CSV table of C-alpha atoms (C1' of nucleotides) in Angstrom, one decimal:
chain,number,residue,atom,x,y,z
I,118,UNK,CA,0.0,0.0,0.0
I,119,UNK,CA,3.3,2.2,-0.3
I,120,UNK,CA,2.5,2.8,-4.0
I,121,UNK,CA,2.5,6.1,-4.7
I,122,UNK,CA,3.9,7.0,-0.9
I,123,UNK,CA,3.2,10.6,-0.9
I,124,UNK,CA,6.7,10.7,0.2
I,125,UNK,CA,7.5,14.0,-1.6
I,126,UNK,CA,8.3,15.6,1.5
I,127,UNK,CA,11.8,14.2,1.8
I,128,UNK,CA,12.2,13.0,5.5
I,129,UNK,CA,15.4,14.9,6.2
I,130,UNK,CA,15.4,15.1,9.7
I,131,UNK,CA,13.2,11.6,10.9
I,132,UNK,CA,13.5,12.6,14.6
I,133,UNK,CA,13.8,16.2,16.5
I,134,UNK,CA,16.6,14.7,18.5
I,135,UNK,CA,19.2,16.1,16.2
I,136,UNK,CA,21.6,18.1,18.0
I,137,UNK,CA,24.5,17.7,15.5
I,138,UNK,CA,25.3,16.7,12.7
I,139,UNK,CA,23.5,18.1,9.3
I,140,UNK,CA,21.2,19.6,11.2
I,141,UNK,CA,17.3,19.5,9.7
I,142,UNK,CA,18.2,20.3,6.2
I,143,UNK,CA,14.6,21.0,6.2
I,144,UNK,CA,14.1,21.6,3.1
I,145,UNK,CA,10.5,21.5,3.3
I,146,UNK,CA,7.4,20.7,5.2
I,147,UNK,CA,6.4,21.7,8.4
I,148,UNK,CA,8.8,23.1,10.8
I,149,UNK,CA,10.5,20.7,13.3
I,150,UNK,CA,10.8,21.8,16.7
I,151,UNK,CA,14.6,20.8,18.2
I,152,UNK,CA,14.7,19.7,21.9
I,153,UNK,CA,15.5,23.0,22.6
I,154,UNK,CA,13.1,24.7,20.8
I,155,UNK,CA,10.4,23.2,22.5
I,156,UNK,CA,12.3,23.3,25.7
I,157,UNK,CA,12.1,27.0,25.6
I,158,UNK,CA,8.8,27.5,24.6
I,159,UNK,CA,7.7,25.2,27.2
I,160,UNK,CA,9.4,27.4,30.1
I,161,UNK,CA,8.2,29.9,28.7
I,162,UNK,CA,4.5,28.7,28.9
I,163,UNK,CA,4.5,27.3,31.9
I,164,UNK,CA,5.9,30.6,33.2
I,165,UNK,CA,2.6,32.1,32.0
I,166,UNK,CA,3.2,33.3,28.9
I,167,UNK,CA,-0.2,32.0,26.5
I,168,UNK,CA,-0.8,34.1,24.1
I,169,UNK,CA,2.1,36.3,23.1
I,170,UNK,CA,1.8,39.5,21.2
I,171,UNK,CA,3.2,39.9,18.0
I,172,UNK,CA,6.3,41.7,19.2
I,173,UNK,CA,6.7,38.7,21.9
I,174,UNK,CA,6.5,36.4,19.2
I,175,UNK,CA,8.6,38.0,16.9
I,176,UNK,CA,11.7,38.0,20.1
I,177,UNK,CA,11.0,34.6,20.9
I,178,UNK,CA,11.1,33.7,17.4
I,179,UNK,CA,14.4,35.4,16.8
I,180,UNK,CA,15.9,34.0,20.2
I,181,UNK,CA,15.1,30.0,19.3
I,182,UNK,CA,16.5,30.7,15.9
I,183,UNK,CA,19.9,30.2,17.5
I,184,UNK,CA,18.6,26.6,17.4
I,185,UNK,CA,17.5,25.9,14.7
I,186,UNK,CA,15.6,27.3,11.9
I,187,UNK,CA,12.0,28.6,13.3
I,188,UNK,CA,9.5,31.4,12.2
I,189,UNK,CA,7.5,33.9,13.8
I,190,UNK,CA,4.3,31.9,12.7
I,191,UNK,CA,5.7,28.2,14.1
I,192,UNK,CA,5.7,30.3,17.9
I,193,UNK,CA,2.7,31.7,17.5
I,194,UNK,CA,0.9,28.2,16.1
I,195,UNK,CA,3.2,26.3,19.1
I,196,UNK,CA,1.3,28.7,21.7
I,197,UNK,CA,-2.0,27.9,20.2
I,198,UNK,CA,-1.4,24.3,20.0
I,199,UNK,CA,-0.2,24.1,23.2
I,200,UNK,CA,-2.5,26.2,25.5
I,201,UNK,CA,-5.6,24.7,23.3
I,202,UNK,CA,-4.3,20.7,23.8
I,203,UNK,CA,-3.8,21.9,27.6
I,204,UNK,CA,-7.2,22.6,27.7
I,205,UNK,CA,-8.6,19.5,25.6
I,206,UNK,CA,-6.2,17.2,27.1
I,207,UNK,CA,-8.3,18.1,30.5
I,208,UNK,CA,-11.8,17.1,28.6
I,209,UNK,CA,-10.9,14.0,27.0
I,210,UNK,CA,-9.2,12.0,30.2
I,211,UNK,CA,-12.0,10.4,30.8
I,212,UNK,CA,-12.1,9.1,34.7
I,213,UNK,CA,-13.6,6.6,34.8
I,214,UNK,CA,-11.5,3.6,34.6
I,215,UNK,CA,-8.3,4.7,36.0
I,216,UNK,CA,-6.7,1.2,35.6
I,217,UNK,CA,-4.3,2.9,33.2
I,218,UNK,CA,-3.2,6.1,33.6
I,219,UNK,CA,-1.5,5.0,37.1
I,220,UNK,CA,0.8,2.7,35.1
I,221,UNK,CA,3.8,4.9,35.8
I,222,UNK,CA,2.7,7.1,33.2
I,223,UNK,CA,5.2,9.3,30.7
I,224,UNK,CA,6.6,6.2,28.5
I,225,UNK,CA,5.3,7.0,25.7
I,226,UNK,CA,5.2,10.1,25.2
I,227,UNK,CA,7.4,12.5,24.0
I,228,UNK,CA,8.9,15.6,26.4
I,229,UNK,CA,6.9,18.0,24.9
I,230,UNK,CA,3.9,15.7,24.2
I,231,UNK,CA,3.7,15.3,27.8
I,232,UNK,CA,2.9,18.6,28.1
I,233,UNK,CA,1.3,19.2,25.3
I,234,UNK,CA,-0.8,16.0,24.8
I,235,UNK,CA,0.1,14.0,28.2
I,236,UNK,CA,-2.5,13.4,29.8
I,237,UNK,CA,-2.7,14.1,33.8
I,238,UNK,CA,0.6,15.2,34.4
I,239,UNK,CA,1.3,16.8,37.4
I,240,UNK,CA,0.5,20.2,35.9
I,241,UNK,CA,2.4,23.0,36.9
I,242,UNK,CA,2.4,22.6,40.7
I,243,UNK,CA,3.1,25.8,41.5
I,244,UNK,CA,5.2,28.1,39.1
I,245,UNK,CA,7.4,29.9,41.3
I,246,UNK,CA,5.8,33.0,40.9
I,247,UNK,CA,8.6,35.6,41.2
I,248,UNK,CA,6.2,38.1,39.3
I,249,UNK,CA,6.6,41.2,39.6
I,250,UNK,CA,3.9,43.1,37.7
I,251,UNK,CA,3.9,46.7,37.4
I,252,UNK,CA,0.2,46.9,36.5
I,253,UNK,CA,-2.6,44.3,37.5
I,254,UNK,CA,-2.8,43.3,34.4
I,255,UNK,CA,-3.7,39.3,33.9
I,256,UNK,CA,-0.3,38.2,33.1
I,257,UNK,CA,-0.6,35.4,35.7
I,258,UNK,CA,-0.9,32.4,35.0
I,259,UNK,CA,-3.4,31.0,37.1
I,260,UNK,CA,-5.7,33.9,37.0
I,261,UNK,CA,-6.7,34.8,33.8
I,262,UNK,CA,-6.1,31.5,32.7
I,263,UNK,CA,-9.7,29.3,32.2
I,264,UNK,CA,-10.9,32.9,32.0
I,265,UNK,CA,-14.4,32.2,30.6
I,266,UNK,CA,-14.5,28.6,31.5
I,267,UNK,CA,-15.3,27.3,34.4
I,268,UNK,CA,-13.7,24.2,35.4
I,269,UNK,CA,-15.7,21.6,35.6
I,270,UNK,CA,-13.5,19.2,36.5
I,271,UNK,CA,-12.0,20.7,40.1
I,272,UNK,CA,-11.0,17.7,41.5
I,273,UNK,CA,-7.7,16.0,39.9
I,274,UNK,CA,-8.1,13.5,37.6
I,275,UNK,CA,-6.6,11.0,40.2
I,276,UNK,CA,-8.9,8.0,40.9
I,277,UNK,CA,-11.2,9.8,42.5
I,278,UNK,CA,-14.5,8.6,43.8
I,279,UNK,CA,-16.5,8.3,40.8
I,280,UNK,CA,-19.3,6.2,40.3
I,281,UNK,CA,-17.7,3.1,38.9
I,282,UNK,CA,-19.9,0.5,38.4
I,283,UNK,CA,-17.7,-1.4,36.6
I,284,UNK,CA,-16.1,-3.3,38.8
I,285,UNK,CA,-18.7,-3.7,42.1
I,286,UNK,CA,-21.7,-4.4,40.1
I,287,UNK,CA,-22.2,-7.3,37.6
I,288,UNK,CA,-23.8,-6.0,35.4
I,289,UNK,CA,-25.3,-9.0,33.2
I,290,UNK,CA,-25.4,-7.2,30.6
I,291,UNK,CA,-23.3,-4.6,29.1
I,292,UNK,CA,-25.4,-1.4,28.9
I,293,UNK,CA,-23.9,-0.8,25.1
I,294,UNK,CA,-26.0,2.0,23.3
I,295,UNK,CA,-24.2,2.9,21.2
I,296,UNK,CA,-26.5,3.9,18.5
I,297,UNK,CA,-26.3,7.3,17.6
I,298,UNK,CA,-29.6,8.2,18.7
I,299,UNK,CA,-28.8,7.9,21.8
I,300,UNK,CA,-25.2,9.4,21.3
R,35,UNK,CA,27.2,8.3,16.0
R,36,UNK,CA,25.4,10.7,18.7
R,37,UNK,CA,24.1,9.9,22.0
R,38,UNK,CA,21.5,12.6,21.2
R,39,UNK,CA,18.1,11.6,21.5
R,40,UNK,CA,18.3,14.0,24.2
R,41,UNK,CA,15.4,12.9,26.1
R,42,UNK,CA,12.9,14.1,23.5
R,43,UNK,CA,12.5,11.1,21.8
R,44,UNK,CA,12.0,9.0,25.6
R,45,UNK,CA,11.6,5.8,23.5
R,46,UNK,CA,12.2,4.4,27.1
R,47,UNK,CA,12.7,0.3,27.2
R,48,UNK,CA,10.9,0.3,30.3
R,49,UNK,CA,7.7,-1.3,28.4
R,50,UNK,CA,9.5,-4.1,26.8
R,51,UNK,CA,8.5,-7.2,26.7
R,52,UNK,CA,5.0,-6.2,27.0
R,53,UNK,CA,2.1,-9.0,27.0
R,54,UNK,CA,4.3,-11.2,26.9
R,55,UNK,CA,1.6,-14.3,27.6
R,56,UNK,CA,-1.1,-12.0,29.5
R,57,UNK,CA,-3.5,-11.6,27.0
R,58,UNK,CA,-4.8,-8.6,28.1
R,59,UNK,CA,-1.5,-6.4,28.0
R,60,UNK,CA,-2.9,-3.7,29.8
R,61,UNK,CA,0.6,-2.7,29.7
R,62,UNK,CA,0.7,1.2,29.8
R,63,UNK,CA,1.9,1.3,26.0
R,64,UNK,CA,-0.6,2.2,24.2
R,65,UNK,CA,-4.3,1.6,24.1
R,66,UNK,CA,-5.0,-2.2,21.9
R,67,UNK,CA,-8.0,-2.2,21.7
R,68,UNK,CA,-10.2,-5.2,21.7
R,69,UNK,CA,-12.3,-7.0,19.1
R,70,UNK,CA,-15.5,-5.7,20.3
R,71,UNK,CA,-14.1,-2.3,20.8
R,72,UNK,CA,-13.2,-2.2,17.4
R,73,UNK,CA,-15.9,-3.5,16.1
R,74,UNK,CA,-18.2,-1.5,17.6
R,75,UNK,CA,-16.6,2.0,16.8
R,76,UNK,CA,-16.2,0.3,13.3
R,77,UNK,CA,-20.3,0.1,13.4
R,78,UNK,CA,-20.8,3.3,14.8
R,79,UNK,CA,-18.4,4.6,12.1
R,80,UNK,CA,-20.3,2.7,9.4
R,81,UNK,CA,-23.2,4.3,11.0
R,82,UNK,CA,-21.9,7.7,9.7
R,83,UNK,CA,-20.0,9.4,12.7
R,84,UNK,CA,-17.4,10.7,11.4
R,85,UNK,CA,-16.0,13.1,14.1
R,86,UNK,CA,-18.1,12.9,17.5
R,87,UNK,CA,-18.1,15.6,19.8
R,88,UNK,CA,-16.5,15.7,23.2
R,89,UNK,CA,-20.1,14.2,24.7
R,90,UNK,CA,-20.3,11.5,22.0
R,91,UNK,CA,-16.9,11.2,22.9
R,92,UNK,CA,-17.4,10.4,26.5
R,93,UNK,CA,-19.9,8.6,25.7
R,94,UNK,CA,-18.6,6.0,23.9
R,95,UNK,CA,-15.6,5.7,25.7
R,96,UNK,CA,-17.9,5.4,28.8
R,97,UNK,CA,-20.0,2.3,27.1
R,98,UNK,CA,-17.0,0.9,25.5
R,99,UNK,CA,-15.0,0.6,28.9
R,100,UNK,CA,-17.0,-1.9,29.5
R,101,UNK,CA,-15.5,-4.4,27.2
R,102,UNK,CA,-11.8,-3.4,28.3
R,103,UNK,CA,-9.9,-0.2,29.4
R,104,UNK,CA,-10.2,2.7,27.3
R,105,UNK,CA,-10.1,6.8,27.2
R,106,UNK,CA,-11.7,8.9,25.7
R,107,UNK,CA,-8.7,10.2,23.6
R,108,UNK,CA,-8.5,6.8,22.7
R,109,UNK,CA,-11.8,6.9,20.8
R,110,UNK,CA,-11.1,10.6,19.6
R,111,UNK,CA,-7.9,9.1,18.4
R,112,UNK,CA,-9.5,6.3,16.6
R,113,UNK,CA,-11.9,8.6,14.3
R,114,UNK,CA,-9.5,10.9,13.9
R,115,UNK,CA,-7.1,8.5,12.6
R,116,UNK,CA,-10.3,6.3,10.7
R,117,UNK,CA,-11.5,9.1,9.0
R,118,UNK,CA,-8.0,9.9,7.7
R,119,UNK,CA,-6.6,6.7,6.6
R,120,UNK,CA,-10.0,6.5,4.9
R,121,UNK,CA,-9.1,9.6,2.8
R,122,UNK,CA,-5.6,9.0,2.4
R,123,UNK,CA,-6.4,5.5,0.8
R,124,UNK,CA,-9.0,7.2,-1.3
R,125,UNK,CA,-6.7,9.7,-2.2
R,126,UNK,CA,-3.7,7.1,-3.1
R,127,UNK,CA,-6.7,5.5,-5.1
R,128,UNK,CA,-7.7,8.4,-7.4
R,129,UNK,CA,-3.7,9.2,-8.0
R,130,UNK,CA,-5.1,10.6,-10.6
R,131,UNK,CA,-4.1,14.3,-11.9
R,132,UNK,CA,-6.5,15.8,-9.8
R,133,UNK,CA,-7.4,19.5,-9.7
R,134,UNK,CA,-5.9,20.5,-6.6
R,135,UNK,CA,-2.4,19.1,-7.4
R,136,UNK,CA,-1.5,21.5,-4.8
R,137,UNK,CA,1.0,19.5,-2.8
R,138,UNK,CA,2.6,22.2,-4.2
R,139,UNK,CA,1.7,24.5,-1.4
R,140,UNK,CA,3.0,22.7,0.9
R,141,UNK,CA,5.7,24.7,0.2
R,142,UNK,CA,4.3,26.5,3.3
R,143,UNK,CA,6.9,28.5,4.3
R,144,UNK,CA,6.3,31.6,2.4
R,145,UNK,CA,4.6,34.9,1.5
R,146,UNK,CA,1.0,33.9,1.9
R,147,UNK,CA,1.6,31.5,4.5
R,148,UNK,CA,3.5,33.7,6.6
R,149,UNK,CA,1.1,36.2,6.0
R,150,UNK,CA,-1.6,34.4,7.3
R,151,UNK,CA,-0.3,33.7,9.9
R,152,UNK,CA,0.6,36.4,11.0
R,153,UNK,CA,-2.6,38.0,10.3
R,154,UNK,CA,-4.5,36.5,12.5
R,155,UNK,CA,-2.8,37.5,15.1
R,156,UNK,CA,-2.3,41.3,14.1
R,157,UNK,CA,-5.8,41.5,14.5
R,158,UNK,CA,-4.7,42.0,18.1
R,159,UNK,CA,-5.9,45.7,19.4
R,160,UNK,CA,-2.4,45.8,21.2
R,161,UNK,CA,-3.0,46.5,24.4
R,162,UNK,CA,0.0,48.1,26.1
R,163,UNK,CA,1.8,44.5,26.8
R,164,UNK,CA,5.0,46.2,27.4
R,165,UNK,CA,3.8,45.8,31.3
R,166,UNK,CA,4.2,41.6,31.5
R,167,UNK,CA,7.4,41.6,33.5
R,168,UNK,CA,7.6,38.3,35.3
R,169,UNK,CA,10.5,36.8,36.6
R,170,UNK,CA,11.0,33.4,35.7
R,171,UNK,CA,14.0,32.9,37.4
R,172,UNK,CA,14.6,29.9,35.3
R,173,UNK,CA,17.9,29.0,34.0
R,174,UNK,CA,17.9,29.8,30.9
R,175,UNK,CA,18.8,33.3,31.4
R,176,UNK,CA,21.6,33.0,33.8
R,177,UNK,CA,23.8,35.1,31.9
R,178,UNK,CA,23.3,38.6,32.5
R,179,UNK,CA,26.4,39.6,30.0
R,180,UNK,CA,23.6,39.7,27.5
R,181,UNK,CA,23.6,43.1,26.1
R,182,UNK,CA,20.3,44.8,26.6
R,183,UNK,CA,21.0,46.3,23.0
R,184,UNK,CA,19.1,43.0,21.6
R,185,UNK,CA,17.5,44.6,18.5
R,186,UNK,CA,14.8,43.0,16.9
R,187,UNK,CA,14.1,43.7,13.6
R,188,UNK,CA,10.5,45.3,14.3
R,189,UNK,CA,10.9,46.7,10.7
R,190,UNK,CA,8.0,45.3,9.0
R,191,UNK,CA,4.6,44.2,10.8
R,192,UNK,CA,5.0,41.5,9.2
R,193,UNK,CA,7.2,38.3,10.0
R,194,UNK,CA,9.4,38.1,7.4
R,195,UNK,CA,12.7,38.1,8.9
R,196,UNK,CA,13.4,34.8,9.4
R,197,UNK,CA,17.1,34.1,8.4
R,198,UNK,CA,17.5,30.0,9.3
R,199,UNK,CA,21.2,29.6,9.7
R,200,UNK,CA,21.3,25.9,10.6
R,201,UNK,CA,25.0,25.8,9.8
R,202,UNK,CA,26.0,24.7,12.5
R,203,UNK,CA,27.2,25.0,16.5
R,204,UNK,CA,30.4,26.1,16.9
R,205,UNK,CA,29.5,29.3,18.4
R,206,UNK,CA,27.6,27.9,21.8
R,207,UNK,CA,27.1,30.6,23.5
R,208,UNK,CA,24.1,29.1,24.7
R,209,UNK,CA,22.1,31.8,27.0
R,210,UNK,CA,19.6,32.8,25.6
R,211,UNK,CA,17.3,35.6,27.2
R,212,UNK,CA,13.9,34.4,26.7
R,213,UNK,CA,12.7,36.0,30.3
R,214,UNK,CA,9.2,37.8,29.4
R,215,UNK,CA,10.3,40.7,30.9
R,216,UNK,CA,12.4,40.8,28.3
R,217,UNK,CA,9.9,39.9,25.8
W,258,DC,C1',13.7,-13.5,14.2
W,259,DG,C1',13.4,-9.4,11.1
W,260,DA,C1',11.1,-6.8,7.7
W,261,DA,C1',6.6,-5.1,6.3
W,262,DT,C1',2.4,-3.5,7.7
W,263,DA,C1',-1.4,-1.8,10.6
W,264,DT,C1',-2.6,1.4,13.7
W,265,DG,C1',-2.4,4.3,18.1
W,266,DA,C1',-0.5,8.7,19.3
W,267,DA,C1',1.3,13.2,18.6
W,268,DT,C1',1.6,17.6,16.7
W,269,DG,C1',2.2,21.3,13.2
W,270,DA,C1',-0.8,24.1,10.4
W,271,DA,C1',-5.1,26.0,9.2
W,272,DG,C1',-10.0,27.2,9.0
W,273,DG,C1',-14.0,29.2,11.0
U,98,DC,C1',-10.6,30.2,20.9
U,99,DC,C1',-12.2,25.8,19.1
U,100,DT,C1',-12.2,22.2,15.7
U,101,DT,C1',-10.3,19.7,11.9
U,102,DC,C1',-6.8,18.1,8.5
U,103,DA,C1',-2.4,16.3,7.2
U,104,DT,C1',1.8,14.2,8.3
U,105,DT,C1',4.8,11.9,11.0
U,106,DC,C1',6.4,9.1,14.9
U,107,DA,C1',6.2,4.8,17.6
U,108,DT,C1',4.8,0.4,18.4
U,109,DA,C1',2.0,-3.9,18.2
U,110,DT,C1',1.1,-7.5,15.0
U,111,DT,C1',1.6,-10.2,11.1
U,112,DC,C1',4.1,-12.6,7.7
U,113,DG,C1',8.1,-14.8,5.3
DNA sequence: CGAATATGAATGAAGG
DNA sequence: CCTTCATTCATATTCG
């Protein structure tokens, strides 16, 4: 099924793990974060930074261009991603069966897709706040964060004390609707 | 040969030898599902959902549990990658010269794509962010030899001034000032 | 066993 | 901001 591989994007790079070497000829395709890069960008976030003006962007741009090649719009699409996945990531960890997520968690998963697209991570258990703002402005983190949302989910997504009827009841039959009806 | 892999690409060997005999691996790896998972998200796909939303989502993942563990990123996965490999066989099908040969933008990186993405961002009524200034007190920015003269080249509203010298490292003078109070 | 394949997972990029 | 698409990475499974 490798016929006609859409392959036209030369994989240069294969893995963002290149620190030497020919660096990412990247000669095309979508813009490869190196570890640094995203090592950056993710201090930066988590220092509250999540949604950087233009002239923010454009600095941090310029700065991780020391590491590789990057563009104003790959920082401003990383901040996007990244504070919008935070916020799905929260929605789709469903709890109710928590046999898996306590399986010693991050193997899988990349460094920046654990904070990106990880699932409960420890978030951010307290960032260290050596703010200084000059103006009450939002800039924390915390704060303005869920602005408009409320969180619905307060408690962490440990294994807490939800309804499971998986396990006590025997249920004789699997309550399966799945018809779209009822979906 | 590099000992990179600088702990982006974690491929950690901690899940080897995974299942090996327990027939339900509910190693941490990834999600496998299981026949009647499958099959019933293959019905339900039949049926015509293409991408549920985040209640469908739960949903499902909430009836499907029953039959093993599963998350609901696990089912939003699943579609998402269904619905995909459904067009990308499609597409590899009809190789034909279609109309939108435009692999050709994928040539992303440039004038209009930039533009674009910078524009939706410029559609921010700058409001005076000059007045972030938060410590991070992060590492990163140990060095304070940085010259403050850091000039950014604010010369166009747009981002066009990206100059990717991936040459190489030899320079490492690795501090970077990323602090958002410089930003 | 090792390559080829199928598929879960992740993420950059864009659209709306 | 939220959703969706496209591409790629990583791994489980199958096959020779």
């Amino acid at each position: 099924m490798d016929e006609g591989m859409s392959g036209f994007c030369i994989r240069n790079g294969s893995v963002r793990g290149n620190k030497s070497g020919s660096s990412t000829g990247t000669k095309c395709g979508r813009w490869n974060p190196t570890t640094e890069q995203v090592k950056l960008l993710t201090e930066l976030f988590r220092s509250g930074l999540r949604t950087p003006s233009t002239e923010q962007i454009q600095k941090i741009s310029n700065q991780l261009s020391f590491y590789g090649k990057i563009e104003s719009k790959n920082v401003f699409y990383w901040f996007q991603n990244h504070k919008a996945r935070e916020r799905q990531k929260r929605r789709r960890v469903s709890s109710f069966d928590d046999t898996n997520v306590n399986c010693n968690g991050e193997n899988t998963m990349n460094a920046s897709a654990q904070s990106s697209a990880g699932m409960h991570q420890v978030r951010e258990p307290d960032r260290v706040i050596e703010t200084l703002q000059l103006f009450p402005l939002n800039s924390f983190g915390e704060s303005e964060s869920e602005s408009e949302k409320f969180r619905v989910h307060a408690n962490d997504c440990r294994d807490n004390m939800m309804f499971s009827y998986t396990m006590g009841q025997q249920m004789e039959h699997p309550p399966l609707d799945l018809r779209l009806s009822y979906l």
